[in-house]
Short mmCIF file of C-alpha atoms and ligand atoms in Angstrom, two decimals:
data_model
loop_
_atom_site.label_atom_id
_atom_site.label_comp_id
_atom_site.label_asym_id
_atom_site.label_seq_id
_atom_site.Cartn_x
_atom_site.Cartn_y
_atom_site.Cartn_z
CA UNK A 19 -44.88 -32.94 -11.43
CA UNK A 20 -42.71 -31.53 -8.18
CA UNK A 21 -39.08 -30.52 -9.33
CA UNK A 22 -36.54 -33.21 -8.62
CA UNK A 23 -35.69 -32.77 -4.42
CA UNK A 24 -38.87 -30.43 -3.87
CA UNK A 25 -41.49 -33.21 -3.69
CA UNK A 26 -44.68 -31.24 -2.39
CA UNK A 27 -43.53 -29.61 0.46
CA UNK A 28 -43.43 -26.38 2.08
CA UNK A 29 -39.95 -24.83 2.52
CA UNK A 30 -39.53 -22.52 5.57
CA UNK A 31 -38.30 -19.30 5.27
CA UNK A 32 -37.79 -18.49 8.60
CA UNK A 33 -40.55 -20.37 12.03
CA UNK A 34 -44.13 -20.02 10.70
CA UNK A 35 -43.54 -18.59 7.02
CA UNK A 36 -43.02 -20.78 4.28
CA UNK A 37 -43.02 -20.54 0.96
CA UNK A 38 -45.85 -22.90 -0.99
CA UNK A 39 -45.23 -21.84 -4.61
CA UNK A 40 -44.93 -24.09 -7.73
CA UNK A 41 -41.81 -24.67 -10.32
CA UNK A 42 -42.63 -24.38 -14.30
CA UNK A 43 -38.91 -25.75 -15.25
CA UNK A 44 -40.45 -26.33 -18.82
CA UNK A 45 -41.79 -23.11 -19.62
CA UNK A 46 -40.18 -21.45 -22.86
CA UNK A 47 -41.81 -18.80 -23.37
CA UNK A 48 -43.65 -16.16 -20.73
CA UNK A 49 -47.23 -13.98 -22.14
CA UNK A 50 -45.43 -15.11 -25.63
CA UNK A 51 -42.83 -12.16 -25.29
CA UNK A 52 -40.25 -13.59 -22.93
CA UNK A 53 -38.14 -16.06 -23.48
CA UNK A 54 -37.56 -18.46 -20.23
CA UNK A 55 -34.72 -20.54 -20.58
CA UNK A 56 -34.94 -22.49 -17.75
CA UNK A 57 -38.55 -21.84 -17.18
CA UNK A 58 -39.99 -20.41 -14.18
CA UNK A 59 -41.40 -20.55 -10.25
CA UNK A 60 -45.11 -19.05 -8.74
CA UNK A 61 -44.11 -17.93 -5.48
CA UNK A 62 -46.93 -17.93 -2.99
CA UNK A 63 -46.07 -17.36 0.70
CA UNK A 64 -47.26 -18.49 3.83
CA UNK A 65 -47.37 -16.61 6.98
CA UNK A 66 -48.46 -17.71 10.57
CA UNK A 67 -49.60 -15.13 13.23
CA UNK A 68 -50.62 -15.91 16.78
CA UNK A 69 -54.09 -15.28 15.81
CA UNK A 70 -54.20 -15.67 11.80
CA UNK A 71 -52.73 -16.91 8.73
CA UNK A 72 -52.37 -15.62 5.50
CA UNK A 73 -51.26 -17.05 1.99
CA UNK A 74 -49.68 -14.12 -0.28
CA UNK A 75 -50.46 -14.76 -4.07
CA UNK A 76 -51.44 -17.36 -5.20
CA UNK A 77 -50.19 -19.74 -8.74
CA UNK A 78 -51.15 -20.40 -12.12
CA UNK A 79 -54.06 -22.21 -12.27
CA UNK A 80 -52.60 -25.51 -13.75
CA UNK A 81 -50.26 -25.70 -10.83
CA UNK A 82 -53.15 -25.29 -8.35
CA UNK A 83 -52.31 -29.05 -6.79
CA UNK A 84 -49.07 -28.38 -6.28
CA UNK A 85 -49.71 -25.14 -4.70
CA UNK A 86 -52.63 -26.32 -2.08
CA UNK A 87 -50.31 -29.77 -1.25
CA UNK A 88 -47.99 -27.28 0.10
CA UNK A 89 -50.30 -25.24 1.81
CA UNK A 90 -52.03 -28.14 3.31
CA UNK A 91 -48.78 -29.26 4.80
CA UNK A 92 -48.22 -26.10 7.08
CA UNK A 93 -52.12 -24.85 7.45
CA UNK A 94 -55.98 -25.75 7.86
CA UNK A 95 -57.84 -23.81 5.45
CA UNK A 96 -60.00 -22.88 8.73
CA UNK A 97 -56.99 -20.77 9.87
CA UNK A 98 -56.79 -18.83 6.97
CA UNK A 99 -57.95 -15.26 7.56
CA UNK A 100 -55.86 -12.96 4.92
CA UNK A 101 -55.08 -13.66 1.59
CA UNK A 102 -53.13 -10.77 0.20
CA UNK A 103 -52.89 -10.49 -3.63
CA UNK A 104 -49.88 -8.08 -4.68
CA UNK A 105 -50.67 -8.84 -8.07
CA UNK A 106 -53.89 -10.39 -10.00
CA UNK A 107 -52.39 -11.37 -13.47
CA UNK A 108 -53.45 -14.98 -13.42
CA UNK A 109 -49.30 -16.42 -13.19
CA UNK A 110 -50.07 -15.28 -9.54
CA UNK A 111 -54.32 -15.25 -9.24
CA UNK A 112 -54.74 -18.98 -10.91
CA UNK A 113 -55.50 -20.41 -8.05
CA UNK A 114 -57.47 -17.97 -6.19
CA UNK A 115 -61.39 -18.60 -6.95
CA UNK A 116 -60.17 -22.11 -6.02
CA UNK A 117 -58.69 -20.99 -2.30
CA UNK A 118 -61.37 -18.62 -1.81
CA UNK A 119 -63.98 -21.97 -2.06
CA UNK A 120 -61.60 -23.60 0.47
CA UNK A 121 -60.98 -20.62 2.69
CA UNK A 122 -63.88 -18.34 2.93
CA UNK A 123 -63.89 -16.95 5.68
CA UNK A 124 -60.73 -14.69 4.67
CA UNK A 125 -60.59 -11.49 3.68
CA UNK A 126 -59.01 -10.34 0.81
CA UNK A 127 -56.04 -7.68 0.96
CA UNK A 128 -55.39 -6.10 -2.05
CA UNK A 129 -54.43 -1.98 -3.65
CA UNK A 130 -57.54 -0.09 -4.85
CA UNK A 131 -56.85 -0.33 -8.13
CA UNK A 132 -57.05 -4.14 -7.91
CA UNK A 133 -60.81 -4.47 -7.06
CA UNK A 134 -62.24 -4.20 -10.69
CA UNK A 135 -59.33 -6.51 -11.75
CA UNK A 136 -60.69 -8.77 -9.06
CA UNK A 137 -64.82 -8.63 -9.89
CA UNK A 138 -63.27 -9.47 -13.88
CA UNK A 139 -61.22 -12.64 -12.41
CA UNK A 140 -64.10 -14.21 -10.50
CA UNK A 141 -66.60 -14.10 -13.13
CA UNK A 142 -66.19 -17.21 -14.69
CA UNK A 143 -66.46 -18.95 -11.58
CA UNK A 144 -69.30 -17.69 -10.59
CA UNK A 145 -67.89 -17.10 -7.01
CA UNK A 146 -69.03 -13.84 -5.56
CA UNK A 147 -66.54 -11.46 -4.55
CA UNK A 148 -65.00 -12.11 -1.12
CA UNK A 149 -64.61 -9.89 1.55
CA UNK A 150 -61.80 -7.32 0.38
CA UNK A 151 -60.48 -4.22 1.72
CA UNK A 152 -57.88 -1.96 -0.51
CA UNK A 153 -55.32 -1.02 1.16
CA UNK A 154 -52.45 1.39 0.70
CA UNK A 155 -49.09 1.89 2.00
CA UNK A 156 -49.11 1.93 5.72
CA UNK A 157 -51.94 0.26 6.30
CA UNK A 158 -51.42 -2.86 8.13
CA UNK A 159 -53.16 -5.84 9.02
CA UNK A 160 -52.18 -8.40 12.42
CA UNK A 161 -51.97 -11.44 12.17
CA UNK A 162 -51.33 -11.61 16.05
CA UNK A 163 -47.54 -10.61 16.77
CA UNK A 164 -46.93 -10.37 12.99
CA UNK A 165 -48.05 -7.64 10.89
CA UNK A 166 -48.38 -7.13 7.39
CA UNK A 167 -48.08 -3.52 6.05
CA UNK A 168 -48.81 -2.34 2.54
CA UNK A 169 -47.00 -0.49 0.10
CA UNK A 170 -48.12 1.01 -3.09
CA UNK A 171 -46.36 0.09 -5.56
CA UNK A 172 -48.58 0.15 -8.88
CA UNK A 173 -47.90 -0.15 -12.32
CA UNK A 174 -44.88 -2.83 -11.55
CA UNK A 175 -45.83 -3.57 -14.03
CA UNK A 176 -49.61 -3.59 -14.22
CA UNK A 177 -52.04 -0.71 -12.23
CA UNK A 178 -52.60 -2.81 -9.79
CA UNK A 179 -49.45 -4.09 -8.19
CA UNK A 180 -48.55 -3.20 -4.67
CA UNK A 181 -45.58 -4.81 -2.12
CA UNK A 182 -46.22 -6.61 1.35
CA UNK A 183 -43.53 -6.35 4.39
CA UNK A 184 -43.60 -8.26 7.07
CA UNK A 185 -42.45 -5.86 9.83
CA UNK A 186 -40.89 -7.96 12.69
CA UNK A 187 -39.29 -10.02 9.78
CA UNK A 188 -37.71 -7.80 7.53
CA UNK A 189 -39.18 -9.57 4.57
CA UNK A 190 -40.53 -7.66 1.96
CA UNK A 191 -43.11 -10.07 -0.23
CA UNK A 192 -42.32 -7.72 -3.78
CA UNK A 193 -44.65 -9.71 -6.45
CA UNK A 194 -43.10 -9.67 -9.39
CA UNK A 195 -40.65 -6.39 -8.42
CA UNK A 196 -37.22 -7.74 -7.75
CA UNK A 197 -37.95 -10.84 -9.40
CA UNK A 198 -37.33 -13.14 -12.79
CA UNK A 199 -38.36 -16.22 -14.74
CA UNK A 200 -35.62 -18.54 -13.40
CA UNK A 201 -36.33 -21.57 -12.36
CA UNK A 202 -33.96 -23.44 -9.74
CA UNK A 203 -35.43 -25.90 -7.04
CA UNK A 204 -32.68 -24.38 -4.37
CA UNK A 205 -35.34 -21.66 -4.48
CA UNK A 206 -32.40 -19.16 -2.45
CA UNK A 207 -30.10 -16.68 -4.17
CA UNK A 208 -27.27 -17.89 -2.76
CA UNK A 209 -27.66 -21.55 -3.50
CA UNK A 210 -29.21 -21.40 -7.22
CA UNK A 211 -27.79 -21.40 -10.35
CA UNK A 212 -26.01 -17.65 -11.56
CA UNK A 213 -29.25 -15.97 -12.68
CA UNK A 214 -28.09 -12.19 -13.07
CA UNK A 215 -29.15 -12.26 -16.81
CA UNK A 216 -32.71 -13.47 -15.57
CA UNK A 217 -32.55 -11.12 -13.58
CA UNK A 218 -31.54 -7.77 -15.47
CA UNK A 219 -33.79 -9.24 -18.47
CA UNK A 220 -36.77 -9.83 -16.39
CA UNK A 221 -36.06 -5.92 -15.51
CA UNK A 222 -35.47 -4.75 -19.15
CA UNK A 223 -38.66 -6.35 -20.70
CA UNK A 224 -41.30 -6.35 -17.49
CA UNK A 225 -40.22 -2.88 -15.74
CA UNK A 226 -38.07 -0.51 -17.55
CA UNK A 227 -41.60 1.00 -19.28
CA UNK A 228 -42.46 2.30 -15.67
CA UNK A 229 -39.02 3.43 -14.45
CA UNK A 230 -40.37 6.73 -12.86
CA UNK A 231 -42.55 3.81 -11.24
CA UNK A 232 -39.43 1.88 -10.40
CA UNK A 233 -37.93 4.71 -8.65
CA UNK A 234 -41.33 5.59 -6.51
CA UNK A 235 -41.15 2.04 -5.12
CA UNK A 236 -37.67 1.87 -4.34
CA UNK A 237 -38.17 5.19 -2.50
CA UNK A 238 -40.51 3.20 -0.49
CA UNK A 239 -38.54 0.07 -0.04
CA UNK A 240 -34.76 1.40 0.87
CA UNK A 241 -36.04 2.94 4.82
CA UNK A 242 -37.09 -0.59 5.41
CA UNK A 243 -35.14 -2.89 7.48
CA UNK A 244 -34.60 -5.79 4.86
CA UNK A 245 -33.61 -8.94 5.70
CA UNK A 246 -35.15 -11.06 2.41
CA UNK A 247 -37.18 -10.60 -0.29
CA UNK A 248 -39.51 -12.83 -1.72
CA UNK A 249 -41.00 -12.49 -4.96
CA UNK A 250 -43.09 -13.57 -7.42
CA UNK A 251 -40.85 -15.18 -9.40
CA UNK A 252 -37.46 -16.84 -9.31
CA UNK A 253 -35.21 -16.76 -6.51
CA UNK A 254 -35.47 -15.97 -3.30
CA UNK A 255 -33.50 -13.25 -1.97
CA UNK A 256 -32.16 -13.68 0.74
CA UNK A 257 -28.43 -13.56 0.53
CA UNK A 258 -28.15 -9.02 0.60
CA UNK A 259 -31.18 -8.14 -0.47
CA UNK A 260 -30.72 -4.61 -0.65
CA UNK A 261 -28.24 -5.31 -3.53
CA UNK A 262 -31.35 -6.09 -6.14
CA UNK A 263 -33.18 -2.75 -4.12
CA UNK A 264 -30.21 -0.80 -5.92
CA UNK A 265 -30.03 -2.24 -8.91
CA UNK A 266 -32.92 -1.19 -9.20
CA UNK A 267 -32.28 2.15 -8.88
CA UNK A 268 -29.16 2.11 -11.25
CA UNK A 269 -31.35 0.02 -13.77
CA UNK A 270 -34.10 3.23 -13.51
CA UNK A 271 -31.84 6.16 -13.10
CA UNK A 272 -31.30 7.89 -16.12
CA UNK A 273 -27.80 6.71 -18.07
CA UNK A 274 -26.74 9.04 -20.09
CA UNK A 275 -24.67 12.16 -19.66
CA UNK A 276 -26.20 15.26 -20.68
CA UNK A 277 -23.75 18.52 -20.29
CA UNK A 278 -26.80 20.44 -20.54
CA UNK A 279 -29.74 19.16 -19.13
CA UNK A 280 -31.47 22.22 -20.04
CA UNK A 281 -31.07 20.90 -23.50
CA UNK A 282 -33.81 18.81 -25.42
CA UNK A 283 -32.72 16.20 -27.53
CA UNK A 284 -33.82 14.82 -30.80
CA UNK A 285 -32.80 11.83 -32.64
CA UNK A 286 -32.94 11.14 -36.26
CA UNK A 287 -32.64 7.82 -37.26
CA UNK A 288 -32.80 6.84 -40.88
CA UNK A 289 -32.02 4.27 -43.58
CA UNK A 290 -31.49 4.56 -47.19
CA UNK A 291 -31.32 2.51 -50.14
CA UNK A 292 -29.70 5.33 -52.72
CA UNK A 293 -29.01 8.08 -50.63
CA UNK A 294 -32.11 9.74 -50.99
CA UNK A 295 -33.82 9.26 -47.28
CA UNK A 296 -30.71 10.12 -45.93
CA UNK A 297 -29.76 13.42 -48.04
CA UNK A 298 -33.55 14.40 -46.41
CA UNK A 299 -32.59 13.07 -42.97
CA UNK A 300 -29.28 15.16 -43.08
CA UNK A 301 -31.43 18.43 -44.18
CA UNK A 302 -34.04 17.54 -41.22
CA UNK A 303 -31.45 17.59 -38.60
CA UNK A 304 -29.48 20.64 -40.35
CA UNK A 305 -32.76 22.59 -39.89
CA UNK A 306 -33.70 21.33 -36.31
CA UNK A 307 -29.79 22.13 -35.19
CA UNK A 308 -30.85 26.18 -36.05
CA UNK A 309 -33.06 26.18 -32.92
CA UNK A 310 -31.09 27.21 -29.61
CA UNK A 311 -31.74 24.80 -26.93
CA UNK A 312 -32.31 21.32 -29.20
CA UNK A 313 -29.41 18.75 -29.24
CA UNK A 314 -29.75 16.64 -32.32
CA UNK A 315 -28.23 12.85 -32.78
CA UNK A 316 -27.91 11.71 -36.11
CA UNK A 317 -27.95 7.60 -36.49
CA UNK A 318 -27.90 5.22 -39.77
CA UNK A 319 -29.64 2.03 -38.86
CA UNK A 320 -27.94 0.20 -41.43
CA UNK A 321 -24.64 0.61 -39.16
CA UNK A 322 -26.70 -0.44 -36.23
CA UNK A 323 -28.53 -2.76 -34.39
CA UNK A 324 -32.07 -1.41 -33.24
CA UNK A 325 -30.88 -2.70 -29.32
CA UNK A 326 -28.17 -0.80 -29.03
CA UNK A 327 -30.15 2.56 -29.32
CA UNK A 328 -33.03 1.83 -26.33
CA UNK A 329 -31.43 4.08 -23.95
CA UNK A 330 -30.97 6.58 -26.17
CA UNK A 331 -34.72 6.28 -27.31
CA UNK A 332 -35.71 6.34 -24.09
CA UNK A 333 -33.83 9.56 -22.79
CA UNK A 334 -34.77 11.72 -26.03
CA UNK A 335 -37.36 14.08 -26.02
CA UNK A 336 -37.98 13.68 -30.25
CA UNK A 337 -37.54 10.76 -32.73
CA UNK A 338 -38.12 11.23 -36.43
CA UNK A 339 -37.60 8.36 -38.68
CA UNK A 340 -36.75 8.21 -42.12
CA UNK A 341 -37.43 5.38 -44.51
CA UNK A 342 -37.55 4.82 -47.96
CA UNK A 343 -40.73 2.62 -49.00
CA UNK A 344 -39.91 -0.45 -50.46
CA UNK A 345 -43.05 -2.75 -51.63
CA UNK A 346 -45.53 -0.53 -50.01
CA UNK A 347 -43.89 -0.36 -46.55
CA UNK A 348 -41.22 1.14 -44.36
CA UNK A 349 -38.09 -1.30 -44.15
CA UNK A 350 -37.62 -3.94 -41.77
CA UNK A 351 -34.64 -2.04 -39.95
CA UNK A 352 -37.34 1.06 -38.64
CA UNK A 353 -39.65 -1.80 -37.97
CA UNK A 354 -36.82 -3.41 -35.79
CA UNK A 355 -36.68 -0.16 -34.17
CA UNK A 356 -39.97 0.73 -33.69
CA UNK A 357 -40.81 -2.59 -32.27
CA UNK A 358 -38.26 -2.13 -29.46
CA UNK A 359 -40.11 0.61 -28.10
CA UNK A 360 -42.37 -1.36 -26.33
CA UNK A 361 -39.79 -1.71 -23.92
CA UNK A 362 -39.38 1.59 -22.32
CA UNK A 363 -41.66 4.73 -21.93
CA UNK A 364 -41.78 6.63 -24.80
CA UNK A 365 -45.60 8.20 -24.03
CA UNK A 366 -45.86 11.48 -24.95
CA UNK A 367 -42.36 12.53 -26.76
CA UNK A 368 -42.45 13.88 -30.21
CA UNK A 369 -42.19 12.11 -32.99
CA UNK A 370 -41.72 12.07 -37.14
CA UNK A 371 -41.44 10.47 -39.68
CA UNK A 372 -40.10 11.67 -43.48
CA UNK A 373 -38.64 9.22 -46.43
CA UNK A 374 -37.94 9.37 -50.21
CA UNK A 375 -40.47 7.07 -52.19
CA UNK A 376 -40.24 5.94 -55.60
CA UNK A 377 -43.70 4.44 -56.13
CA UNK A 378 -46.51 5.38 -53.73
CA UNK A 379 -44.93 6.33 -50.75
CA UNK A 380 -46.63 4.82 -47.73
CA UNK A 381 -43.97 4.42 -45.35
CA UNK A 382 -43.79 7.77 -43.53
CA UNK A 383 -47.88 7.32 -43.09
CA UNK A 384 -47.22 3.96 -41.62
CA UNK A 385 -44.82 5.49 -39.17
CA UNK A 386 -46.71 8.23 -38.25
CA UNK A 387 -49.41 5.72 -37.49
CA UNK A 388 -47.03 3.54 -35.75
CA UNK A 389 -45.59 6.39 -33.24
CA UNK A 390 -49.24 7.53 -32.65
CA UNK A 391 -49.71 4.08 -31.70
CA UNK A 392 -47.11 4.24 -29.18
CA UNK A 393 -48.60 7.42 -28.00
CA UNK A 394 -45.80 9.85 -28.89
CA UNK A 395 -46.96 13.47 -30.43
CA UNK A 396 -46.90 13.61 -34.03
CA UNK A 397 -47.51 17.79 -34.54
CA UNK A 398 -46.25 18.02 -37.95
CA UNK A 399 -46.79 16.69 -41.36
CA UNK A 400 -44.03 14.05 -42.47
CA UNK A 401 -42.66 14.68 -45.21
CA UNK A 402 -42.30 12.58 -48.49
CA UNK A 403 -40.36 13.16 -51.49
CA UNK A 404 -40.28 11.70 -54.81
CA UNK A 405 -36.94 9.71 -55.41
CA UNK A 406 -34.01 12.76 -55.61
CA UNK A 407 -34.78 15.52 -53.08
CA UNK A 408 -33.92 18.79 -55.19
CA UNK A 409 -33.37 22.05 -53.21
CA UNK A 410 -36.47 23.46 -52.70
CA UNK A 411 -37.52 19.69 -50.89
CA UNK A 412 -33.85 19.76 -49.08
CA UNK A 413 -35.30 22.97 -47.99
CA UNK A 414 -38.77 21.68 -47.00
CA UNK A 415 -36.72 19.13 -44.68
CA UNK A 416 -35.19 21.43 -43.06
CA UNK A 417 -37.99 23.51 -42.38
CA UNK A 418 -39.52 20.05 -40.82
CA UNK A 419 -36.71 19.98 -38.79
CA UNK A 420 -37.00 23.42 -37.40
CA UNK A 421 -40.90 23.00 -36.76
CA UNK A 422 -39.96 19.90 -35.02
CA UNK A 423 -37.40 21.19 -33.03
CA UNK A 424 -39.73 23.93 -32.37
CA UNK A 425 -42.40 21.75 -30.85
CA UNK A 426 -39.94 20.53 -28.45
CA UNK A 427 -38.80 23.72 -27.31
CA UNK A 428 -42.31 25.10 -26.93
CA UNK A 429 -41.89 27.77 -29.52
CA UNK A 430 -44.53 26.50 -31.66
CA UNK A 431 -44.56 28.41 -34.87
CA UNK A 432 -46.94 31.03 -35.05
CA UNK A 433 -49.47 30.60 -37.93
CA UNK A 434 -50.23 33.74 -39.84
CA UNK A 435 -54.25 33.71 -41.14
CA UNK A 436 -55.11 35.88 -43.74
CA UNK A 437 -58.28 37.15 -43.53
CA UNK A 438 -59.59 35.47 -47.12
CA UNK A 439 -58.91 32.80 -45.84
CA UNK A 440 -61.42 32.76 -43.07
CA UNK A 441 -63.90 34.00 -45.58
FE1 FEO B 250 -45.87 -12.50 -12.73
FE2 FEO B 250 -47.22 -9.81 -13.82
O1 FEO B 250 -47.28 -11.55 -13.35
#
């Protein structure tokens, strides 16, 4: 059903390109992770050439009527000779096998990366792959008078994601870069509702994992002669659109201040029910402090909340997390924590994981397994200890934080082999 004062038709972004997308104003929930309060839009674009047409993206499948009334109402599916496809997740691909039946004489635009993706989306039809040619940035096709150039863009936020300007339009066509699940029939930024938490939350959930990503695209992007940006989802930009272009960049530039960027940085988080964990966690970051050139941050999660430490997570080099283990587990709080990583990169830093135990003691393997899981390093042992830590364990904790601060230094301990012991 069209939003109220929509109906089916086409809205024109400037002579010849239209939008033709569909509203979702009762979605509550995006891919089950992200909460859309006012639901969403599937922007698909429309542009005529002197010679060609071509539809950008397509919609979600159940909004395929909506999407083709539009389409029918500014273009013959005989004039249709590009279909570019920033993006294949099926929010923006729904629709496609559909088109293709109705427009096959196009050929397919889309980033190298996207062509498997592609063959994988069309096999339940049965269609045979169209036409397609990968393209990359720079490459351009005509449309006669109008031409469509490519950028790569990938991983925003899936391998094969890539950006469409029109050139003698200024309008970049972004997918779902620059854009949010915010649904408003005024479709243009500066008639819509205020949708700058969409907006940075779309960013914080969708993009943040691939900020050096973020950062390659918006290298791309700020040369261009922008006069609107169109993407995926939500509004329509079109009221300075080279505002969202740098808040982008702020959003993906590193935050915080580091006197000594020569420095790597390792953050301890831990909980504790009886002081125990944390008499360990105190030890670890005693020992790791020893090594020139580390920068340790020591945090108790029961005086936080696991949100306010994601840019902190995501700028450290090492996390090690303490936790007692309380019915078999690690507590909820580390879980809290550890979930939130899925929101920014944290491939490939260090991690550990140490905790008192009074029982059994499986909560620092459950970490470990956790941050290996998450594809951070795990290079040394964690460390469990029965209930009270005496000196000699205090002193093992240290000695896990030195070998961990090691790691990230690159002074990995030297391991002395006796000779019996390779007999
Ligand atoms: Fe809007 Fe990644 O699909």
């Amino acid at each position: 059903m069209p939003a109220a004062g929509l109906a089916d038709s086409a809205v024109e972004l400037a002579p010849g390109v239209h939008w033709v997308g569909a509203l979702d104003p009762h979605l509550r929930n995006f891919d089950i992770i992200l909460k859309t309060a006012n639901g969403t839009s599937y922007n698909s674009y429309v542009v005529r050439g002197e010679t060609g047409v071509a539809v950008i993206d397509t919609v979600k499948e159940e909004f395929a009527d909506t999407f083709f009334a539009r389409l029918e109402s500014v273009a013959r599916y005989d004039e249709i000779s590009v279909i570019v496809l920033n993006h294949l997740e099926p929010d923006h691909s729904g629709a496609l096998p559909e088109l293709l039946k109705r427009a096959p004489q196009a050929k397919v635009y889309l980033s190298s990366r996207a062509q498997m993706m592609l063959k994988a989306l069309l096999k339940p039809s049965g269609e045979k792959p169209p036409e397609y040619i990968p393209v990359t940035t720079d490459d351009e096709v005509d449309l006669g008078g109008r031409r469509l150039r490519f950028l790569h863009t990938p991983y925003l936020h899936w391998p094969d994601t890539q950006c469409t300007y029109l050139v003698e339009e200024g309008m970049l066509f972004s997918g779902d870069v620059f854009g949010c699940h915010f649904c408003d029939p005024r479709l243009f930024n500066d008639r819509v509702g205020d949708f700058r938490f969409s907006f940075e939350y779309y960013y914080a959930h969708i993009m943040r994992p691939f900020r050096e990503y973020v950062l390659d695209a918006v290298a791309l992007i700020e040369p261009l002669a922008i006069q609107l940006i169109a993407p995926a989802h939500g509004p329509i930009l079109r009221h300075q659109p080279r505002d969202y272009v740098h808040r982008y960049r702020e959003l993906a530039t590193p935050r915080l201040f580091n006197e000594a960027r020569s420095e790597k940085t390792l953050v301890v988080f831990y909980i504790s029910a009886y002081g125990n964990t944390r008499r360990m966690a105190e030890a670890l970051a005693a020992g790791a402090e020893t090594i020139v050139g580390v920068r340790v941050s020591l945090y108790d999660l029961e005086g936080g909340e696991s949100g306010i430490f994601t840019d902190l997570i995501e700028e450290a080099d090492g996390l090690a997390f303490g936790s007692p283990t309380i019915n078999g587990d690690a507590v909820k709080p580390i879980w809290d924590v550890l979930s939130s990583l899925t929101t920014v990169n944290v491939k490939g830093k260090l991690g550990a994981a140490f905790g008192s135990y009074g029982w059994s003691g499986e909560a620092v393997r459950l970490i470990e397994d956790r941050l290996r899981g998450l594809k951070l390093r795990v290079p040394v042992d964690g460390l469990r200890i029965k209930l009270v830590p005496d000196a000699g364990e205090l002193a093992q904790c240290r000695n896990l934080g030195e070998q961990v601060a090691r790691h990230l230094t690159g002074q990995i301990e030297q391991r002395e082999i006796s000779l019996a012991a390779l007999a």
